[in-house]
Coordinates of C-alpha atoms in Angstrom, one line a residue:
M51 CA -35.3 -108.3 26.8
N52 CA -38.1 -106.9 24.8
F53 CA -41.8 -107.4 24.3
T54 CA -41.5 -109.6 21.3
N55 CA -39.8 -112.3 23.6
F56 CA -43.2 -113.1 25.1
G57 CA -44.9 -114.3 22.1
F58 CA -47.9 -112.3 22.2
H59 CA -50.9 -112.6 19.7
K60 CA -50.1 -110.5 16.8
H61 CA -53.1 -108.2 17.3
V62 CA -51.8 -107.7 21.0
A63 CA -48.2 -107.1 19.8
A64 CA -49.6 -104.5 17.5
G65 CA -51.3 -102.6 20.4
I66 CA -48.0 -102.7 22.4
S67 CA -46.1 -101.2 19.5
A68 CA -48.5 -98.7 18.9
A69 CA -48.6 -97.7 22.5
G70 CA -44.8 -97.2 22.4
Y71 CA -43.8 -100.1 24.7
S72 CA -40.4 -101.5 24.1
T73 CA -38.5 -102.8 27.1
P74 CA -40.7 -104.5 29.8
T75 CA -40.3 -103.3 33.6
P76 CA -39.1 -105.8 36.3
I77 CA -42.7 -106.8 37.3
Q78 CA -43.8 -107.4 33.8
E79 CA -40.6 -109.5 32.9
K80 CA -41.0 -111.8 35.8
A81 CA -44.9 -111.9 35.8
I82 CA -45.9 -112.2 32.2
P83 CA -44.1 -115.4 31.6
Q84 CA -45.7 -117.2 34.5
V85 CA -49.1 -115.9 33.7
M86 CA -48.8 -116.8 30.1
Q87 CA -48.1 -120.4 31.3
G88 CA -51.5 -120.4 33.0
R89 CA -50.1 -120.0 36.6
D90 CA -51.9 -118.4 39.6
L91 CA -49.9 -115.6 40.7
M92 CA -49.3 -113.1 43.8
G93 CA -47.5 -110.1 42.7
L94 CA -45.9 -107.7 45.3
A95 CA -45.3 -104.3 43.6
Q96 CA -45.9 -100.5 44.2
T97 CA -48.1 -98.4 42.1
G98 CA -46.3 -97.1 39.2
T99 CA -44.2 -100.3 38.5
G100 CA -46.0 -101.4 35.5
K101 CA -48.1 -104.1 37.0
T102 CA -51.4 -103.0 35.1
A103 CA -49.8 -104.2 31.8
A104 CA -48.4 -107.2 33.6
F105 CA -51.9 -108.7 33.7
V106 CA -53.7 -106.8 31.0
L107 CA -51.4 -108.1 28.3
P108 CA -51.8 -111.9 29.3
I109 CA -55.6 -111.4 29.5
L110 CA -55.7 -109.9 26.0
H111 CA -53.3 -112.7 24.6
R112 CA -55.4 -115.6 26.1
L113 CA -58.8 -114.2 25.0
M114 CA -57.6 -113.6 21.5
Q115 CA -56.0 -117.2 21.3
K116 CA -59.3 -118.8 22.0
P117 CA -62.4 -116.9 21.0
G118 CA -65.5 -117.3 23.3
N119 CA -68.9 -115.5 24.3
G120 CA -69.6 -113.4 27.3
V121 CA -67.5 -112.0 30.2
R122 CA -64.2 -114.1 30.2
A123 CA -62.1 -111.9 32.4
L124 CA -62.8 -110.0 35.6
I125 CA -60.7 -107.4 37.1
I126 CA -61.7 -106.1 40.5
A127 CA -60.3 -102.7 41.7
P128 CA -60.8 -100.8 45.0
T129 CA -61.6 -97.4 43.7
R130 CA -63.2 -95.8 40.5
E131 CA -60.0 -94.1 39.4
L132 CA -58.1 -97.4 39.4
A133 CA -60.9 -99.2 37.6
E134 CA -61.0 -96.5 34.9
Q135 CA -57.2 -96.3 34.5
T136 CA -57.1 -100.1 34.0
H137 CA -60.1 -99.9 31.5
E138 CA -58.2 -97.2 29.5
A139 CA -54.9 -99.6 29.4
I140 CA -57.2 -102.4 28.1
N141 CA -58.5 -100.0 25.3
T142 CA -55.1 -98.9 24.4
L143 CA -53.2 -102.2 24.4
G144 CA -56.0 -104.0 23.0
A145 CA -56.9 -101.3 20.3
H146 CA -56.1 -103.7 17.6
T147 CA -58.2 -106.6 19.0
N148 CA -62.0 -107.1 18.7
L149 CA -62.1 -107.3 22.4
K150 CA -64.5 -105.2 24.3
S151 CA -64.1 -104.0 27.8
V152 CA -66.3 -102.0 30.3
S153 CA -65.5 -100.3 33.9
V154 CA -68.1 -100.7 36.4
Y155 CA -68.5 -98.3 39.5
G156 CA -70.9 -96.3 41.3
G157 CA -71.8 -92.6 40.7
V158 CA -72.7 -93.2 37.0
N159 CA -75.7 -94.3 35.2
L160 CA -76.7 -98.0 35.9
Q161 CA -78.5 -98.7 32.7
R162 CA -75.7 -97.6 30.5
Q163 CA -73.5 -100.2 32.3
V164 CA -76.1 -102.8 31.8
K165 CA -75.9 -102.5 28.0
Q166 CA -72.1 -102.4 28.1
L167 CA -71.9 -105.5 30.3
K168 CA -73.9 -107.5 27.8
Q169 CA -71.4 -106.6 25.2
S170 CA -68.1 -107.0 26.9
D171 CA -65.4 -109.6 27.2
I172 CA -63.6 -107.9 30.0
V173 CA -65.1 -106.4 33.1
V174 CA -63.2 -104.0 35.4
A175 CA -65.3 -103.3 38.5
C176 CA -65.5 -101.9 41.8
P177 CA -67.0 -104.4 44.3
G178 CA -70.0 -102.6 45.5
R179 CA -71.3 -101.8 42.0
L180 CA -70.6 -105.3 40.7
L181 CA -72.6 -106.9 43.5
D182 CA -75.5 -104.4 42.6
H183 CA -75.4 -105.9 39.0
I184 CA -75.0 -109.4 40.2
G185 CA -78.0 -109.1 42.4
R186 CA -80.0 -107.5 39.5
K187 CA -78.9 -110.3 37.2
N188 CA -77.3 -108.0 34.9
V189 CA -74.0 -109.8 34.5
D190 CA -73.1 -113.5 34.1
L191 CA -69.9 -114.3 35.5
S192 CA -70.0 -118.3 34.9
R193 CA -67.6 -118.0 32.0
V194 CA -64.9 -116.0 33.6
E195 CA -61.6 -117.7 32.6
M196 CA -59.3 -115.1 34.4
L197 CA -59.9 -113.2 37.6
V198 CA -57.5 -110.5 38.9
L199 CA -57.7 -108.8 42.3
D200 CA -55.6 -105.4 41.9
E201 CA -54.4 -103.4 45.0
A202 CA -55.7 -106.4 47.3
D203 CA -54.2 -104.8 50.4
Q204 CA -56.3 -101.6 49.8
M205 CA -59.3 -103.5 49.3
F206 CA -58.8 -105.0 52.6
D207 CA -58.3 -101.5 54.1
M208 CA -61.5 -100.2 52.7
G209 CA -63.4 -103.3 54.1
F210 CA -64.2 -104.9 50.6
L211 CA -63.0 -108.5 51.6
P212 CA -66.7 -109.7 52.5
D213 CA -67.6 -108.4 49.1
I214 CA -64.9 -110.1 47.4
R215 CA -65.6 -113.5 48.9
K216 CA -69.4 -113.1 48.0
I217 CA -68.4 -112.2 44.3
L218 CA -66.1 -115.4 44.1
T219 CA -69.2 -117.5 44.8
F220 CA -70.6 -116.4 41.3
L221 CA -67.1 -117.4 39.4
P222 CA -66.3 -120.9 38.2
R223 CA -63.7 -122.5 40.4
K224 CA -62.5 -125.2 37.8
G225 CA -60.2 -123.9 34.9
R226 CA -60.0 -120.3 36.4
Q227 CA -56.8 -118.5 36.6
T228 CA -56.4 -116.0 39.5
L229 CA -54.0 -113.3 39.9
M230 CA -53.6 -111.0 43.0
F231 CA -51.6 -107.8 43.1
S232 CA -50.7 -105.8 46.2
A233 CA -48.1 -103.3 47.5
T234 CA -47.9 -105.1 50.8
M235 CA -48.7 -108.5 52.2
P236 CA -50.3 -108.3 55.7
A237 CA -51.7 -111.3 57.3
Q238 CA -55.2 -110.8 56.0
I239 CA -54.0 -110.7 52.4
K240 CA -51.9 -114.0 53.0
R241 CA -55.2 -115.6 54.2
L242 CA -57.1 -114.3 51.1
A243 CA -54.5 -115.7 48.7
G244 CA -54.6 -119.0 50.3
E245 CA -58.3 -119.1 49.6
V246 CA -58.3 -118.0 46.0
L247 CA -55.0 -119.0 44.6
H248 CA -54.0 -122.5 43.6
N249 CA -50.4 -123.6 43.5
H250 CA -49.5 -120.1 42.9
V251 CA -46.1 -118.5 42.2
L252 CA -45.1 -115.3 44.2
V253 CA -43.2 -112.4 42.1
Q254 CA -41.8 -109.7 44.3
I255 CA -40.1 -106.7 42.8
G256 CA -37.5 -105.6 45.4
H257 CA -38.9 -105.2 48.7
V258 CA -41.8 -103.1 49.4
A259 CA -40.1 -99.7 50.3
P260 CA -39.9 -96.2 49.0
A261 CA -37.8 -95.6 45.7
D262 CA -34.4 -94.5 46.6
T263 CA -35.0 -91.5 44.5
V264 CA -37.3 -90.0 47.3
K265 CA -35.9 -87.7 49.8
H266 CA -37.9 -88.0 53.2
A267 CA -38.4 -85.2 55.8
F268 CA -40.4 -84.6 59.0
Y269 CA -41.8 -81.4 60.0
P270 CA -42.6 -81.0 63.6
V271 CA -45.5 -78.6 63.9
A272 CA -48.4 -78.0 66.2
Q273 CA -51.6 -79.3 65.0
H274 CA -53.3 -75.6 64.8
L275 CA -50.2 -74.5 62.6
K276 CA -50.2 -77.1 59.9
T277 CA -52.1 -75.0 57.4
A278 CA -49.8 -72.0 58.0
L279 CA -46.7 -74.4 57.4
L280 CA -48.2 -75.8 54.4
L281 CA -48.9 -72.5 52.9
Q282 CA -45.3 -71.4 53.6
L283 CA -43.7 -74.6 52.2
L284 CA -45.7 -74.3 49.0
G285 CA -44.8 -70.8 48.7
S286 CA -41.1 -71.2 49.3
T287 CA -40.3 -74.6 48.0
G288 CA -39.6 -75.5 44.2
T289 CA -42.7 -77.7 43.7
E290 CA -44.1 -78.7 40.5
S291 CA -46.9 -81.1 41.2
V292 CA -47.9 -81.6 44.8
L293 CA -50.1 -84.4 46.3
V294 CA -51.4 -83.4 49.9
F295 CA -52.7 -86.4 52.1
T296 CA -55.4 -85.6 54.7
R297 CA -57.0 -88.1 57.3
T298 CA -60.5 -87.1 56.7
K299 CA -62.9 -86.1 53.7
Y300 CA -64.0 -83.0 55.7
K301 CA -60.2 -81.7 56.1
A302 CA -59.4 -82.5 52.6
K303 CA -62.3 -80.5 51.3
Q304 CA -61.5 -77.6 53.9
L305 CA -57.8 -77.5 52.9
G306 CA -58.5 -77.6 49.2
N307 CA -60.7 -74.6 49.7
K308 CA -58.1 -72.7 51.8
L309 CA -55.4 -73.3 49.2
T310 CA -57.5 -72.1 46.3
K311 CA -58.5 -68.9 48.4
A312 CA -54.9 -68.4 49.0
G313 CA -54.1 -68.3 45.2
F314 CA -52.8 -71.8 44.6
S315 CA -54.1 -73.8 41.5
S316 CA -55.5 -76.6 43.6
A317 CA -58.3 -79.3 43.9
S318 CA -59.5 -81.8 46.5
L319 CA -60.4 -85.4 45.9
Q320 CA -62.6 -87.0 48.5
G321 CA -65.4 -89.4 48.7
N322 CA -68.3 -86.9 48.6
L323 CA -67.5 -85.5 45.1
S324 CA -69.7 -86.2 42.2
Q325 CA -68.2 -88.4 39.6
S326 CA -67.8 -85.3 37.2
R327 CA -66.0 -83.5 39.8
R328 CA -63.8 -86.3 40.6
V329 CA -62.8 -86.6 36.9
D330 CA -62.0 -82.9 36.7
A331 CA -59.8 -83.2 39.7
M332 CA -57.9 -86.1 38.6
N333 CA -57.5 -84.8 34.9
G334 CA -56.8 -81.5 36.0
F335 CA -54.0 -82.7 38.3
K336 CA -52.5 -84.9 35.4
S337 CA -52.7 -82.0 32.8
G338 CA -51.1 -79.5 35.3
K339 CA -54.1 -77.4 35.6
Y340 CA -54.0 -78.0 39.1
Q341 CA -50.5 -77.8 40.9
V342 CA -51.8 -79.2 44.2
L343 CA -54.3 -82.1 44.7
V344 CA -55.6 -82.6 48.2
A345 CA -56.8 -86.2 49.0
T346 CA -57.6 -88.9 51.5
D347 CA -56.1 -92.3 51.2
I348 CA -59.2 -94.0 49.8
A349 CA -59.8 -91.3 47.2
A350 CA -56.3 -91.0 46.2
R351 CA -56.1 -94.9 45.4
G352 CA -55.4 -95.5 41.8
I353 CA -53.7 -92.0 41.2
D354 CA -51.1 -92.6 38.6
V355 CA -49.4 -89.5 37.7
A356 CA -45.7 -89.8 36.7
N357 CA -44.5 -86.3 37.5
V358 CA -45.6 -85.7 41.1
S359 CA -42.5 -83.9 42.6
H360 CA -43.7 -83.6 46.2
V361 CA -45.9 -85.8 48.5
I362 CA -47.0 -83.9 51.7
N363 CA -48.5 -85.8 54.6
Y364 CA -50.5 -83.1 56.2
D365 CA -51.7 -85.8 58.6
M366 CA -49.5 -88.7 59.6
P367 CA -50.7 -92.0 58.2
S368 CA -52.1 -94.5 60.6
T369 CA -49.7 -97.3 59.4
P370 CA -46.2 -97.7 57.8
E371 CA -47.9 -99.4 54.8
T372 CA -50.1 -96.4 54.1
Y373 CA -47.1 -94.2 54.3
M374 CA -45.4 -96.4 51.6
H375 CA -48.4 -96.2 49.5
R376 CA -48.7 -92.2 49.8
I377 CA -45.1 -91.5 48.9
G378 CA -45.0 -94.1 46.4
R379 CA -46.7 -91.3 44.2
T380 CA -43.4 -89.5 43.8
G381 CA -39.9 -90.4 42.8
R382 CA -41.0 -92.6 39.8
A383 CA -39.2 -93.5 36.7
K384 CA -35.8 -92.5 38.2
R385 CA -37.1 -88.8 38.9
R386 CA -36.4 -87.3 42.1
G387 CA -39.1 -86.7 44.5
E388 CA -39.5 -85.4 48.2
A389 CA -41.8 -86.7 50.8
F390 CA -42.7 -84.2 53.6
T391 CA -44.7 -85.4 56.8
F392 CA -46.1 -82.9 59.3
I393 CA -45.6 -84.5 62.8
T394 CA -47.1 -83.6 66.3
N395 CA -46.4 -85.0 69.7
D396 CA -49.3 -87.6 69.1
D397 CA -47.3 -89.1 66.2
R398 CA -44.2 -90.4 68.2
Q399 CA -45.1 -94.0 67.7
M400 CA -45.7 -93.7 64.0
V401 CA -42.6 -91.7 63.5
R402 CA -40.6 -94.5 65.0
A403 CA -42.6 -97.0 62.9
V404 CA -41.8 -95.0 59.5
N405 CA -38.1 -94.8 60.5
R406 CA -38.0 -98.6 60.8
A407 CA -39.9 -98.9 57.5
V408 CA -37.6 -96.5 55.7
G409 CA -34.6 -98.1 57.3
S410 CA -33.1 -94.9 58.7
N411 CA -34.0 -92.0 60.8
V412 CA -35.9 -89.6 58.8
E413 CA -34.4 -86.1 59.1
Q414 CA -36.5 -83.4 61.0
R415 CA -36.5 -80.0 59.6
T416 CA -37.8 -76.6 60.6
I417 CA -38.2 -73.4 58.4
H418 CA -36.2 -70.2 59.3
D419 CA -38.6 -67.4 60.2
F420 CA -41.8 -69.4 60.5
N421 CA -43.8 -68.3 63.6
Y422 CA -43.7 -71.5 65.6
Q423 CA -44.8 -69.6 68.5
A424 CA -48.0 -68.5 67.2
S425 CA -51.0 -69.3 69.7
T426 CA -53.9 -69.1 66.9
P427 CA -53.9 -70.5 63.4
E428 CA -52.3 -68.4 60.4
T429 CA -54.3 -68.6 57.4
G430 CA -54.2 -67.3 53.9
R431 CA -51.3 -67.0 51.5
Q432 CA -50.1 -63.8 53.2
A433 CA -48.6 -66.1 55.9
A434 CA -46.3 -67.5 53.1
Q435 CA -45.6 -64.5 51.3
A436 CA -44.7 -62.4 54.5
T437 CA -41.6 -64.5 54.9
P438 CA -38.8 -64.0 52.5
R439 CA -37.7 -67.4 50.8
Q440 CA -35.3 -69.2 52.9
P441 CA -33.7 -72.6 52.5
M442 CA -35.1 -75.3 54.7
K443 CA -32.9 -76.2 57.5
K444 CA -32.0 -79.7 58.6
K445 CA -32.7 -80.4 62.4
K446 CA -29.4 -80.9 64.4
S447 CA -30.7 -80.8 67.9
R448 CA -33.7 -80.0 69.9
Q449 CA -31.9 -76.4 70.5
D450 CA -32.3 -75.5 66.9
F451 CA -36.0 -75.2 67.4
P452 CA -37.1 -71.5 68.4
P453 CA -38.3 -71.5 72.1
V454 CA -42.0 -71.4 72.6
E455 CA -43.0 -68.5 75.0
V456 CA -46.5 -67.5 74.5
R457 CA -48.6 -65.8 77.1
R458 CA -51.6 -68.1 78.0
K459 CA -54.8 -66.2 78.3
S460 CA -57.5 -69.0 78.0
D461 CA -57.8 -72.8 78.2
S462 CA -58.0 -73.1 74.5
K463 CA -54.9 -71.0 74.0
R464 CA -53.2 -73.0 76.8
R465 CA -53.8 -76.2 75.0
A466 CA -52.6 -74.8 71.8
N467 CA -49.4 -73.4 73.3
R468 CA -48.6 -76.7 75.0
E469 CA -48.9 -78.5 71.7
A470 CA -46.9 -75.9 70.0
K471 CA -44.2 -76.3 72.6
G472 CA -44.5 -80.0 73.0
A473 CA -44.1 -80.4 69.2
F474 CA -40.4 -79.4 69.4
T475 CA -39.4 -81.1 72.6
W476 CA -38.8 -84.6 71.3
V477 CA -36.6 -86.5 68.8
S478 CA -37.6 -89.8 67.7
A479 CA -35.5 -92.9 67.9
G480 CA -35.5 -95.2 65.0

């Protein structure tokens, strides 16, 4: 099958050809015919499966079939990065149409957006800034024919569902086609789908699980030695493009600074960055200027970089779904990828949950000659360079780990040593 089979408007077809699209992905092949027929749709697919084109192309086709005035399509995305990437896809695929699009999110000049809103057929928006414009009467949504809620599960995670429900009150109910896309289907998203979709069709690509091109590994380590372990991994592993996840904005910023000081080409992506610095971090990571990008889950939403070789979970994610989201950034387009996760004693429950989600017990590894007995953090790239490059070893039994015998001189060191030792005294069951 190819894109000519869908019967797109000739100007949309010209954009597809110019973009180099030939064969649709599975989500495109299954979703586009349903959307072209006017059906509401719930699409379950991971980031990087081509789902953006699965809704952008039918939107362009519909708006070209019947010209009109005002905002006729609204796409809501959880993050600025995802909104901007969707906006770019519209501009690329719609290059031969006369349709205009605007991306609307915080951190940029409001008045510039006002002018663009009044001239646009398609609005791609983050919920908060869109509500600002609605409250200021800068945008009229009464003519919206198509609504897309993209990454719906992440919008729930970020607390946007009340905003979504408020935005829906400004949209026409009659004659509106609604599409939802999500990587997972928790109960809250099912309820939202029941509220906004009418007689919808469900399109699910495979089951929501990591690509079989991704190799997983757990690295047991004490909390205070995570940075040292990361430095050694980066220094001794053949990495090309590495995405590192932390639990907090503070840790992302701190870790990014440490990696830079240690000599790695790195940047951090977290909520406190200005828009210009966020754009620099994203573009730098895509272009290869930065080999390592440290990010939080929220800040990383929408990152779509095809050649990420490694995802490293510096902090264990809080849910199996978040684990899937994170490691879905590697192993794309049949490329091989690796997902490393640092685990401590506090992560036992999540280790079991991840094993269940992956469908097997993830192997646990240790690095030869890494100083697991250290009672204080080892920082700086010297820690990585001090050890000759050694192959990573698969954990076969708990005896494989070096014994932890550190003299305890204070309460703080005693706690650190307990954690260092405890990190290597358990093996999770699936």
